[in-house]
Coordinates of C-alpha atoms in Angstrom, one line a residue:
M1 CA 3.5 -5.0 -20.5
S2 CA 2.8 -8.5 -19.6
S3 CA 4.6 -10.1 -16.7
M4 CA 6.0 -12.6 -19.1
E5 CA 8.2 -9.9 -20.6
V6 CA 9.5 -9.3 -17.1
A7 CA 10.5 -12.9 -17.1
M8 CA 12.0 -13.1 -20.5
D9 CA 15.6 -14.1 -20.9
G10 CA 17.9 -11.2 -21.8
P11 CA 19.7 -9.3 -23.0
G12 CA 17.3 -6.8 -24.4
K13 CA 15.0 -3.9 -23.6
A14 CA 11.5 -3.7 -22.3
F15 CA 9.0 -1.0 -21.4
M16 CA 7.8 -1.6 -17.8
I17 CA 6.5 0.1 -14.7
C18 CA 8.9 0.5 -11.8
N19 CA 7.3 -2.3 -9.8
E20 CA 8.0 -4.7 -12.6
A21 CA 11.5 -3.4 -13.0
I22 CA 12.0 -4.2 -9.3
V23 CA 10.9 -7.7 -9.9
R24 CA 13.2 -8.0 -12.9
G25 CA 16.1 -6.7 -10.8
A26 CA 15.4 -9.4 -8.3
L27 CA 15.2 -12.1 -10.9
E28 CA 18.6 -11.0 -12.4
A29 CA 20.0 -11.1 -8.9
D30 CA 18.8 -14.7 -8.5
V31 CA 16.4 -14.1 -5.6
K32 CA 15.3 -17.4 -4.1
V33 CA 12.6 -16.5 -1.5
V34 CA 9.8 -13.9 -1.9
S35 CA 7.2 -13.1 0.7
E36 CA 4.8 -10.2 0.7
Y37 CA 1.4 -8.9 1.8
P38 CA -0.4 -6.8 -0.8
G39 CA -0.6 -3.0 -0.4
S40 CA -0.6 -0.1 -2.9
P41 CA 1.7 1.2 -4.3
T42 CA 3.8 -2.0 -4.2
T43 CA 1.0 -4.5 -5.1
E44 CA 2.3 -5.0 -8.7
I45 CA 5.5 -6.4 -7.2
L46 CA 3.6 -9.1 -5.5
D47 CA 1.3 -9.7 -8.5
T48 CA 4.2 -9.9 -10.9
F49 CA 6.2 -12.3 -8.7
S50 CA 3.0 -14.4 -8.3
E51 CA 2.3 -14.6 -12.0
I52 CA 5.8 -15.7 -13.0
S53 CA 6.4 -17.9 -10.0
P54 CA 5.4 -21.1 -11.7
K55 CA 8.1 -20.6 -14.3
F56 CA 11.0 -19.9 -11.9
D57 CA 12.7 -21.7 -9.1
F58 CA 12.1 -19.1 -6.3
R59 CA 9.8 -19.9 -3.4
M60 CA 7.0 -17.4 -2.9
E61 CA 4.2 -16.9 -0.5
I62 CA 1.5 -14.2 0.1
S63 CA 2.0 -13.8 3.8
V64 CA -0.7 -13.1 6.4
N65 CA 0.9 -9.6 7.1
E66 CA 4.1 -7.6 6.5
K67 CA 5.8 -8.7 9.7
V68 CA 5.5 -12.4 8.8
A69 CA 6.6 -11.6 5.3
L70 CA 9.7 -9.9 6.5
E71 CA 10.4 -12.6 9.0
T72 CA 10.1 -15.3 6.3
C73 CA 12.6 -13.5 4.2
A74 CA 14.8 -13.0 7.2
G75 CA 14.8 -16.7 8.0
A76 CA 15.8 -17.6 4.4
S77 CA 18.5 -15.0 4.4
M78 CA 19.9 -16.1 7.7
V79 CA 20.4 -19.5 6.2
G80 CA 22.0 -18.0 3.1
L81 CA 19.4 -17.6 0.3
R82 CA 18.6 -14.3 -1.3
S83 CA 15.2 -12.9 -0.4
M84 CA 12.9 -10.0 -1.0
T85 CA 9.8 -8.5 0.5
A86 CA 7.9 -5.3 -0.4
M87 CA 5.3 -3.3 1.5
K88 CA 3.7 0.1 1.7
S89 CA 4.7 2.5 4.3
V90 CA 2.1 1.7 6.8
G91 CA 2.9 -2.0 6.3
M92 CA 6.5 -1.2 7.5
N93 CA 5.0 -0.1 10.8
V94 CA 3.7 -3.7 11.2
A95 CA 7.0 -5.2 10.2
S96 CA 9.2 -2.8 12.1
D97 CA 9.4 -4.8 15.3
S98 CA 11.3 -7.5 13.6
F99 CA 13.0 -5.1 11.2
F100 CA 14.9 -3.3 14.0
S101 CA 16.1 -6.6 15.5
L102 CA 17.1 -7.9 12.1
S103 CA 19.3 -4.9 11.7
Y104 CA 21.2 -6.1 14.8
T105 CA 21.6 -9.7 13.8
G106 CA 22.1 -9.1 10.1
V107 CA 21.6 -11.7 7.4
K108 CA 23.8 -13.9 5.3
G109 CA 22.0 -14.2 1.9
G110 CA 21.2 -10.9 0.4
M111 CA 17.9 -9.4 1.7
V112 CA 16.1 -6.5 0.1
V113 CA 13.1 -4.7 1.7
V114 CA 11.1 -2.4 -0.6
V115 CA 9.1 0.2 1.3
A116 CA 6.8 2.6 -0.6
D117 CA 5.5 5.8 0.7
D118 CA 2.2 7.3 -0.5
P119 CA 2.4 11.1 -0.7
H120 CA -1.1 12.5 -1.0
A121 CA -2.4 9.4 0.8
H122 CA -3.9 8.1 -2.4
S123 CA -4.6 4.7 -0.9
S124 CA -3.3 5.0 2.6
Q125 CA -4.6 6.3 5.9
T126 CA -1.5 8.5 6.4
E127 CA 1.2 10.3 4.4
Q128 CA 4.0 8.4 6.2
D129 CA 7.6 9.1 5.4
G130 CA 9.5 5.8 5.5
R131 CA 13.0 7.3 5.3
P132 CA 13.5 7.5 9.1
F133 CA 13.4 3.7 9.2
G134 CA 16.8 3.6 7.6
P135 CA 18.7 5.7 10.2
N136 CA 16.6 4.5 13.1
A137 CA 17.4 0.9 12.4
Y138 CA 20.9 1.6 10.9
V139 CA 19.9 -0.1 7.7
P140 CA 21.3 1.2 4.4
M141 CA 18.7 2.8 2.1
L142 CA 18.6 3.4 -1.6
E143 CA 16.1 5.6 -3.5
P144 CA 15.5 5.2 -7.3
S145 CA 13.8 7.8 -9.5
D146 CA 12.8 5.6 -12.5
P147 CA 12.3 2.0 -13.5
A148 CA 15.8 1.6 -15.0
E149 CA 17.4 2.9 -11.9
A150 CA 15.2 0.8 -9.7
K151 CA 16.3 -2.4 -11.4
R152 CA 19.9 -1.4 -11.1
M153 CA 19.5 -0.5 -7.4
V154 CA 17.8 -3.8 -6.6
K155 CA 20.8 -5.7 -7.9
S156 CA 23.2 -3.3 -6.0
A157 CA 21.1 -3.8 -2.9
F158 CA 21.6 -7.5 -2.9
E159 CA 25.3 -7.2 -3.4
L160 CA 25.5 -4.6 -0.6
S161 CA 23.4 -6.8 1.7
E162 CA 25.7 -9.7 1.3
K163 CA 28.9 -7.6 1.5
Y164 CA 27.9 -6.1 4.9
S165 CA 25.5 -8.9 6.1
V166 CA 22.7 -6.4 6.5
P167 CA 19.2 -6.1 5.0
V168 CA 18.9 -3.2 2.5
L169 CA 15.9 -0.8 2.1
I170 CA 14.8 0.3 -1.3
R171 CA 12.5 3.3 -0.6
T172 CA 10.1 4.5 -3.3
T173 CA 7.0 6.7 -3.6
T174 CA 3.8 6.2 -5.5
R175 CA 4.9 8.2 -8.6
V176 CA 8.1 6.2 -8.8
N177 CA 6.4 2.8 -8.3
H178 CA 3.9 3.5 -11.1
Q179 CA 6.2 5.3 -13.5
S180 CA 7.0 3.5 -16.8
G181 CA 10.1 3.5 -18.8
I182 CA 12.6 1.6 -20.9
V183 CA 14.6 -0.9 -18.9
E184 CA 17.8 -2.7 -20.1
L185 CA 17.4 -6.4 -19.5
E186 CA 20.5 -8.4 -18.7
K187 CA 20.7 -12.1 -19.3
L188 CA 19.1 -14.2 -16.6
D189 CA 21.7 -16.4 -14.9
R190 CA 19.6 -18.2 -12.4
K191 CA 20.9 -21.2 -10.4
P192 CA 18.6 -24.1 -9.4
F193 CA 16.9 -23.7 -6.1
A194 CA 18.6 -25.7 -3.4
K195 CA 18.6 -25.8 0.3
I196 CA 21.9 -25.2 2.0
P197 CA 23.4 -26.3 5.3
W198 CA 23.0 -24.2 8.4
T199 CA 26.6 -23.5 9.2
H200 CA 26.3 -20.7 11.8
P201 CA 27.4 -21.0 15.4
P202 CA 24.7 -21.0 18.1
G203 CA 23.6 -17.5 19.0
R204 CA 24.6 -16.0 15.6
Y205 CA 21.1 -14.6 15.2
V206 CA 20.1 -14.1 18.8
T207 CA 19.9 -10.5 19.9
V208 CA 19.4 -10.1 23.6
A209 CA 21.3 -8.6 26.6
E210 CA 25.1 -8.7 26.0
A211 CA 24.6 -10.0 22.4
A212 CA 22.5 -6.9 21.6
R213 CA 25.2 -4.6 23.0
Q214 CA 27.9 -6.3 20.8
F215 CA 25.6 -6.1 17.8
K216 CA 25.1 -2.4 18.3
H217 CA 28.9 -1.8 18.2
K218 CA 29.2 -3.8 15.1
L219 CA 26.4 -2.1 13.3
L220 CA 27.9 1.3 14.0
D221 CA 31.2 0.1 12.4
R222 CA 29.2 -1.4 9.5
T223 CA 27.4 1.9 8.9
R224 CA 30.7 3.8 8.8
L225 CA 32.1 1.5 6.2
I226 CA 28.9 1.7 4.1
E227 CA 29.0 5.5 4.3
Q228 CA 32.6 5.4 2.9
E229 CA 31.4 3.2 0.1
F230 CA 28.5 5.5 -0.7
E231 CA 30.8 8.5 -1.0
A232 CA 32.0 7.1 -4.3
S233 CA 28.9 5.2 -5.3
D234 CA 27.6 5.5 -8.9
L235 CA 24.1 5.4 -7.5
N236 CA 24.6 9.1 -6.7
M237 CA 24.8 11.6 -9.6
V238 CA 26.4 15.0 -9.7
K239 CA 25.7 17.4 -12.6
D240 CA 28.2 20.2 -12.1
T241 CA 27.3 23.1 -14.5
G242 CA 29.5 25.7 -12.8
S243 CA 26.4 27.6 -11.6
D244 CA 26.4 29.0 -8.1
L245 CA 22.8 27.7 -7.8
G246 CA 22.4 24.0 -7.0
I247 CA 19.6 21.5 -6.3
V248 CA 19.8 18.6 -4.0
T249 CA 17.1 16.1 -4.7
V250 CA 16.0 12.5 -4.6
G251 CA 13.4 10.0 -6.0
A252 CA 10.4 11.6 -7.7
G253 CA 11.7 15.0 -6.7
Y254 CA 14.5 14.6 -9.2
N255 CA 12.1 14.1 -12.0
Y256 CA 10.1 17.2 -11.0
A257 CA 13.3 19.2 -10.7
V258 CA 14.5 18.3 -14.2
D259 CA 11.2 19.3 -15.7
A260 CA 11.2 22.6 -13.7
V261 CA 14.7 23.7 -14.7
R262 CA 13.8 23.0 -18.4
T263 CA 10.6 25.0 -18.0
L264 CA 12.5 28.0 -16.4
G265 CA 15.5 27.8 -18.8
I266 CA 18.0 27.7 -16.0
N267 CA 21.0 25.5 -15.6
P268 CA 21.7 24.8 -11.9
S269 CA 24.1 22.1 -10.7
I270 CA 22.2 19.1 -9.4
L271 CA 23.1 16.5 -6.8
K272 CA 20.7 13.5 -7.2
L273 CA 21.1 11.2 -4.2
G274 CA 20.5 7.5 -4.6
T275 CA 22.0 6.5 -1.3
T276 CA 20.0 8.2 1.3
Y277 CA 21.2 6.3 4.4
P278 CA 24.0 6.6 5.4
L279 CA 24.2 9.8 3.6
P280 CA 27.5 10.5 1.8
K281 CA 28.3 13.6 3.8
K282 CA 31.6 14.5 2.1
L283 CA 29.9 14.2 -1.3
I284 CA 27.2 16.6 -0.2
G285 CA 29.7 18.9 1.5
D286 CA 31.8 19.1 -1.7
F287 CA 28.7 19.9 -3.7
L288 CA 27.6 22.7 -1.4
K289 CA 31.1 24.3 -1.3
K290 CA 30.7 25.5 -4.9
L291 CA 27.3 27.2 -4.4
K292 CA 25.8 30.4 -3.1
T293 CA 22.3 29.0 -3.1
V294 CA 20.9 25.5 -2.9
V295 CA 17.3 24.2 -3.2
V296 CA 16.3 20.9 -1.6
V297 CA 13.5 19.2 -3.6
E298 CA 12.0 16.3 -1.7
E299 CA 8.5 15.2 -0.8
L300 CA 7.1 14.6 2.7
Q301 CA 9.5 15.3 5.6
P302 CA 12.6 17.6 5.3
Y303 CA 14.8 14.6 5.7
L304 CA 17.5 15.8 3.3
E305 CA 17.0 19.4 4.2
L306 CA 17.9 18.6 7.8
H307 CA 21.1 16.9 6.8
V308 CA 22.1 19.4 4.1
T309 CA 21.7 22.2 6.7
A310 CA 23.8 20.4 9.2
I311 CA 26.5 19.6 6.6
A312 CA 26.5 23.2 5.3
K313 CA 27.4 24.5 8.8
D314 CA 30.9 23.3 8.2
A315 CA 31.1 23.0 4.4
N316 CA 29.7 26.3 3.4
P317 CA 28.1 28.4 6.3
S318 CA 27.1 31.3 4.1
I319 CA 25.1 29.2 1.6
K320 CA 21.4 30.1 1.3
I321 CA 19.3 26.9 1.7
Y322 CA 15.7 26.9 0.3
G323 CA 13.2 24.2 1.0
K324 CA 10.4 23.5 3.4
W325 CA 11.8 25.5 6.3
T326 CA 11.8 28.6 4.1
G327 CA 8.2 28.0 3.1
H328 CA 9.0 27.3 -0.6
F329 CA 7.7 23.7 -0.3
S330 CA 5.1 22.0 1.8
E331 CA 5.5 18.9 3.9
S332 CA 1.9 18.0 2.8
L333 CA 0.7 16.2 -0.2
E334 CA 2.4 15.1 -3.4
Y335 CA 4.6 17.4 -5.6
N336 CA 4.3 17.9 -9.3
P337 CA 6.4 19.9 -11.9
N338 CA 4.3 22.9 -11.4
I339 CA 4.9 23.1 -7.7
V340 CA 8.6 22.8 -8.2
V341 CA 8.6 25.4 -11.0
D342 CA 6.8 27.9 -8.8
A343 CA 9.3 27.3 -5.9
L344 CA 12.4 27.6 -8.1
A345 CA 11.0 30.7 -9.8
K346 CA 10.7 32.4 -6.5
V347 CA 14.3 31.4 -5.6
V348 CA 15.8 32.7 -8.8
G349 CA 13.5 35.8 -8.9
R350 CA 11.7 35.0 -12.1
N351 CA 8.1 34.8 -13.1
P352 CA 7.0 31.3 -14.0
P353 CA 6.2 31.0 -17.7
V354 CA 2.7 29.9 -16.8
D355 CA 0.6 31.2 -14.0
Y356 CA -0.1 27.8 -12.5
S357 CA -1.9 29.3 -9.5
A358 CA -4.4 31.0 -11.8
I359 CA -5.0 27.7 -13.7
M360 CA -5.6 25.8 -10.5
A361 CA -7.9 28.5 -9.3
K362 CA -9.9 28.3 -12.5
A363 CA -10.0 24.5 -12.3
K364 CA -11.3 24.8 -8.8
E365 CA -13.9 27.3 -9.9
M366 CA -15.1 25.0 -12.7
K367 CA -15.1 22.0 -10.4
A368 CA -17.5 23.8 -8.1
G369 CA -20.3 23.2 -10.7
L370 CA -19.8 19.5 -10.8
P371 CA -21.6 17.0 -8.6
D372 CA -19.5 15.3 -5.9
R373 CA -18.3 11.9 -6.9
W374 CA -17.3 10.0 -3.8
P375 CA -15.4 6.7 -4.0
T376 CA -18.0 4.0 -3.8
F377 CA -18.5 0.2 -3.6
C378 CA -18.4 -1.7 -6.9
P379 CA -21.8 -2.7 -8.4
G380 CA -22.6 -6.1 -7.0
C381 CA -20.3 -5.7 -4.0
P382 CA -21.9 -7.9 -1.3
H383 CA -20.9 -5.7 1.5
R384 CA -23.0 -2.7 0.4
A385 CA -25.8 -5.1 1.2
T386 CA -24.1 -6.1 4.5
L387 CA -24.0 -2.4 5.5
H388 CA -27.6 -2.0 4.6
A389 CA -28.7 -5.1 6.6
L390 CA -26.5 -4.0 9.5
K391 CA -28.1 -0.6 9.6
Q392 CA -31.6 -2.1 9.5
A393 CA -30.7 -4.6 12.2
A394 CA -29.3 -1.8 14.4
K395 CA -32.2 0.6 13.7
G396 CA -33.3 2.1 17.0
M397 CA -30.2 0.8 18.8
K398 CA -27.7 3.5 19.8
H399 CA -24.4 2.1 18.8
I400 CA -20.8 2.9 17.7
L401 CA -19.2 1.3 14.7
S402 CA -15.4 0.8 14.9
T403 CA -14.3 0.1 11.3
D404 CA -11.0 -1.0 9.7
I405 CA -8.9 -1.0 6.6
G406 CA -10.3 -2.3 3.4
C407 CA -13.0 -1.5 0.7
Y408 CA -15.4 -1.0 3.6
S409 CA -13.3 1.9 4.8
M410 CA -15.5 3.9 2.3
S411 CA -18.5 3.3 4.5
F412 CA -18.1 6.5 6.3
L413 CA -18.2 8.5 3.1
D414 CA -21.4 9.9 1.5
P415 CA -23.9 8.6 0.9
I416 CA -23.6 5.7 3.4
N417 CA -22.0 7.7 6.2
Y418 CA -21.6 4.7 8.5
G419 CA -18.6 4.4 10.8
D420 CA -17.1 6.2 13.8
S421 CA -13.4 5.3 13.9
L422 CA -10.7 4.0 11.6
L423 CA -7.1 3.7 12.6
S424 CA -5.0 0.9 11.1
M425 CA -5.1 -2.7 10.0
G426 CA -6.9 -4.8 12.7
A427 CA -7.3 -1.8 15.0
C428 CA -11.1 -2.0 15.1
L429 CA -11.1 -4.7 17.7
G430 CA -8.7 -3.0 20.1
V431 CA -10.6 0.3 19.7
A432 CA -13.9 -1.5 20.3
A433 CA -12.4 -2.9 23.5
G434 CA -11.7 0.6 24.7
M435 CA -15.1 1.9 23.6
Q436 CA -17.0 -0.8 25.4
Y437 CA -15.3 0.2 28.6
A438 CA -16.2 3.9 28.1
A439 CA -19.4 4.2 26.0
Q440 CA -23.0 3.7 27.1
E441 CA -23.9 2.6 23.5
K442 CA -23.6 -0.8 22.0
V443 CA -20.2 -1.2 20.3
V444 CA -19.8 -2.9 16.9
A445 CA -16.5 -3.6 15.3
M446 CA -16.3 -4.3 11.5
I447 CA -13.4 -5.9 9.6
G448 CA -12.7 -7.7 6.4
D449 CA -11.5 -11.3 6.2
S450 CA -8.0 -10.5 5.0
T451 CA -7.6 -7.8 7.5
F452 CA -8.8 -10.1 10.2
W453 CA -6.1 -12.6 9.4
H454 CA -3.6 -9.8 9.0
A455 CA -4.0 -8.1 12.4
G456 CA -7.4 -8.8 13.8
L457 CA -6.7 -12.1 15.5
P458 CA -4.8 -10.7 18.5
G459 CA -7.6 -8.2 19.1
L460 CA -10.1 -11.0 19.2
V461 CA -7.9 -13.0 21.5
N462 CA -7.8 -10.0 23.8
A463 CA -11.5 -9.5 23.6
I464 CA -12.2 -13.2 24.5
H465 CA -9.8 -13.3 27.3
H466 CA -11.2 -10.1 28.9
G467 CA -14.8 -10.9 28.2
D468 CA -15.3 -7.7 26.2
D469 CA -18.9 -6.7 25.3
F470 CA -19.0 -5.9 21.6
T471 CA -20.1 -7.6 18.4
L472 CA -17.6 -8.2 15.6
V473 CA -18.8 -8.2 12.0
I474 CA -16.5 -9.9 9.6
L475 CA -17.0 -9.1 6.0
D476 CA -15.8 -12.3 4.2
N477 CA -15.4 -11.7 0.5
E478 CA -12.9 -14.6 0.0
V479 CA -9.9 -12.4 -1.2
T480 CA -7.9 -9.3 -0.4
A481 CA -10.2 -7.4 -2.6
M482 CA -9.0 -3.8 -2.3
T483 CA -5.5 -4.6 -3.6
G484 CA -6.5 -6.8 -6.5
Q485 CA -8.1 -10.1 -5.3
Q486 CA -5.0 -11.7 -3.9
P487 CA -5.7 -14.9 -1.9
D488 CA -5.8 -14.8 1.9
P489 CA -5.5 -17.7 4.4
G490 CA -9.1 -18.6 3.8
R491 CA -8.3 -19.7 0.2
D492 CA -7.0 -23.1 -0.9
Y493 CA -4.3 -21.6 -3.1
N494 CA -1.4 -19.2 -2.7
A495 CA 0.9 -17.2 -5.0
G496 CA 1.0 -18.5 -8.6
G497 CA -2.1 -20.6 -7.9
Q498 CA -0.1 -23.1 -5.8
P499 CA -2.2 -25.3 -3.4
A500 CA -2.5 -24.1 0.2
K501 CA -4.4 -25.2 3.2
P502 CA -7.5 -23.0 3.7
L503 CA -8.5 -21.8 7.2
I504 CA -12.2 -21.7 7.9
L505 CA -13.1 -18.5 9.7
E506 CA -15.8 -19.9 12.0
D507 CA -13.7 -22.9 12.9
V508 CA -10.8 -20.7 14.0
I509 CA -13.1 -18.4 16.0
K510 CA -14.9 -21.4 17.6
A511 CA -11.5 -22.9 18.5
M512 CA -10.6 -19.5 20.1
G513 CA -13.6 -19.9 22.4
I514 CA -16.5 -18.0 20.8
S515 CA -19.6 -20.1 20.2
D516 CA -22.0 -17.2 19.4
I517 CA -21.3 -17.0 15.7
T518 CA -24.0 -15.8 13.2
I519 CA -23.4 -16.4 9.5
V520 CA -25.5 -14.5 6.9
D521 CA -25.6 -14.1 3.1
P522 CA -25.6 -10.4 2.3
Y523 CA -27.3 -11.1 -1.1
Q524 CA -30.3 -12.4 1.0
V525 CA -30.4 -8.9 2.5
K526 CA -33.8 -9.0 4.2
A527 CA -33.2 -12.5 5.6
A528 CA -29.9 -11.2 7.1
V529 CA -31.5 -8.5 9.1
E530 CA -33.2 -10.5 11.9
P531 CA -30.2 -12.8 12.7
M532 CA -28.0 -9.7 12.8
K533 CA -30.5 -8.0 15.1
Q534 CA -30.5 -10.9 17.4
A535 CA -26.7 -11.1 17.5
L536 CA -26.4 -7.4 18.3
S537 CA -28.9 -7.8 21.2
R538 CA -26.7 -10.4 22.8
K539 CA -23.8 -9.7 25.1
G540 CA -20.4 -10.0 23.4
P541 CA -17.9 -10.8 22.4
N542 CA -19.8 -12.5 19.6
V543 CA -19.3 -12.6 15.8
I544 CA -21.4 -12.1 12.7
I545 CA -19.8 -13.4 9.5
S546 CA -21.3 -11.9 6.3
R547 CA -20.1 -14.1 3.5
R548 CA -20.2 -13.6 -0.2
A549 CA -17.4 -13.4 -2.7
C550 CA -16.1 -10.1 -4.0
A551 CA -18.2 -9.2 -7.0
L552 CA -15.1 -8.6 -9.3
Y553 CA -13.5 -11.8 -8.1
A554 CA -16.7 -13.8 -8.6
D555 CA -17.1 -12.3 -12.1
R556 CA -13.6 -13.2 -13.1
N557 CA -14.2 -16.8 -12.0
K558 CA -17.5 -16.9 -13.9
R559 CA -15.8 -15.7 -17.1
G560 CA -13.1 -18.3 -16.5
R561 CA -15.8 -20.9 -16.5
G562 CA -17.5 -19.5 -19.6
E563 CA -20.6 -18.4 -17.7
V564 CA -22.6 -15.4 -18.7
I565 CA -22.8 -12.5 -16.2
Q566 CA -26.5 -11.7 -16.0
T567 CA -27.9 -8.2 -15.4
S568 CA -31.1 -6.7 -14.1
K569 CA -33.5 -4.1 -15.5
V570 CA -36.4 -2.0 -14.2
D571 CA -39.8 -2.8 -15.4
K572 CA -41.1 0.7 -16.1
N573 CA -44.7 -0.5 -16.0
V574 CA -44.3 -1.6 -12.5
C575 CA -42.0 1.0 -11.0
K576 CA -43.9 3.6 -8.9
K577 CA -40.8 5.7 -8.3
P578 CA -40.2 5.0 -4.6
Y579 CA -36.5 5.2 -5.3
T580 CA -35.7 2.7 -2.6
C581 CA -33.0 1.2 -4.8
I582 CA -31.3 4.6 -5.0
R583 CA -32.0 6.2 -1.6
E584 CA -31.2 3.1 0.5
F585 CA -28.9 1.0 -1.6
Y586 CA -26.8 3.6 -3.6
C587 CA -25.7 1.1 -6.3
P588 CA -23.8 3.0 -9.0
A589 CA -25.4 0.9 -11.7
I590 CA -28.8 2.5 -10.8
S591 CA -29.7 6.0 -11.9
I592 CA -32.8 8.1 -12.7
D593 CA -34.0 8.1 -16.3
D594 CA -34.3 11.8 -17.4
E595 CA -37.4 11.0 -19.6
D596 CA -39.7 9.5 -17.1
R597 CA -37.8 10.0 -13.8
K598 CA -38.0 6.3 -13.0
A599 CA -35.1 4.2 -12.0
F600 CA -32.8 2.9 -14.7
I601 CA -30.1 0.2 -14.5
T602 CA -27.0 0.5 -16.6
K603 CA -26.5 -2.9 -18.2
E604 CA -22.7 -2.5 -18.5
L605 CA -22.4 -1.8 -14.7
C606 CA -25.0 -4.2 -13.3
D607 CA -23.7 -7.4 -11.7
R608 CA -27.1 -9.0 -11.1
C609 CA -26.5 -9.4 -7.4
G610 CA -30.3 -9.1 -7.1
V611 CA -30.2 -7.1 -3.8
C612 CA -31.9 -4.1 -5.3
A613 CA -34.7 -6.3 -6.6
K614 CA -35.2 -7.6 -3.0
L615 CA -35.4 -4.1 -1.6
C616 CA -37.9 -2.8 -4.2
P617 CA -41.4 -2.7 -2.6
F618 CA -43.1 -3.1 -5.9
G619 CA -41.0 -5.8 -7.4
S620 CA -40.1 -3.7 -10.5
I621 CA -36.5 -5.0 -10.8
K622 CA -36.2 -8.2 -12.8
L623 CA -33.8 -10.3 -14.7
R624 CA -32.9 -8.7 -18.0
E625 CA -34.1 -11.0 -20.8
G626 CA -31.5 -12.2 -23.3
D627 CA -28.6 -12.2 -20.9

């Protein structure tokens, strides 16, 4: 659906993904300040807010990182406006320093924090479980299973936040964020944006020393009150079938469990929890009392299983509890209906209606005959050329490459196989600092422009202050490319295309104290090699900026200007089959023609970056006529 349907006045119905439903819930709740940094699987929340922002009276920014985004929302909520931020699980690590303190001080205007986990690590460096953030910070947490529920929970979260003066977590997972469904739209009843007076006494939001100790007492009292409210909350659902078999589940696990019981033709009682911190212990205990057996269906850590087991000790000590600790489920990877069917079938002593294990084994056998298809850089990506030039510049030089989070994280995969470490956003600089202390080899750190603004700056400050000896390569492609081309602080616009002051990378780095800055154009791949080689030969810290716009972003802008996107072709009369374009450049637009075994460029994929033409020793790659 279009974002405009998210923004339409209600009442009505619309088909939308969960991330859009979350935005709709916030609009209906009259959110006034939104601040986020992009990260899958929550990026559509940012993109949808950004697209509709010119039509509404909320203030929105695409922040430099998740911590700043959370702090921006915290400030607005401290004054009294409703605010929302969203981030992926690893982004919550960045924001958590302020998040824990915010739990102590609390807020005034409703504040909602969406945190999305990524089981299977589809687009994350870890399979992090964000649920411990709730109990660790004493922040209430809600977990939806579908878009309609997500919208409802967002509105409830704002009300809960203001009732108890506490930020509220909405915890999701990838399959919930990207699930589609019908959502009931209520009428938008938005009030004009207006600043409000600061009416709080001094120290109201200061947590230190005695104030921190007082806050701790208050948040414990607050948590007890919220737990009492959650015991009767309609965000939890009990389906009592009278069976002595029950399922306790949450989020995407509920959807898998519903499919599984239908497949097996069984009718267990189900407790679907929507309020997962503080847990409604009495509700859970009452559910367990009626059962002989309970199965806990949840992805990632045994968070519910731990608490169900503890509650069962008093509520029903003889109950049999099946989950991860019995080996029926794994803590690894994402679930699906088949996994839950197999586990439930073992518990109830039935054979699954389908031998899913045999199907998966057959699929694995058939897959063995297919060539590997690794994730790869887009055709025209300037930084495929940067990596080629960097490899050429460092040829013969023993070195270590400390990489970072972004499209270039793929550099260590086949066929490029370039990169020695990758931890988290901005970590390449700190890791490089440690490596230059310990390793005999030259150390090179590599980071994208958006990641540099996000978390690289402190690492460079540290390197400058300590005189570290490494070379930093910044891959400047003008946007946060990996998550959908959102603007970063280098751009002159912000969310919704609103004007913003651009920061110039080299000016900032110079101001920090580094004068040894080399700027290259990766599309001029051969010309980039020697300056890079010279930079690598010098003592650090020094910086190479490889600058060229993300190919997809540049194409979008060309189309917007009505420009034709040109393509290249191979002149078969000139090609001598050296395969330089394939062996050294790996562009997915280039393949081998089965008829003559010469290189072939797929017109539909080519972006006419021209780098392959510059690498061909025989000059056989030329502009395709008629483009």
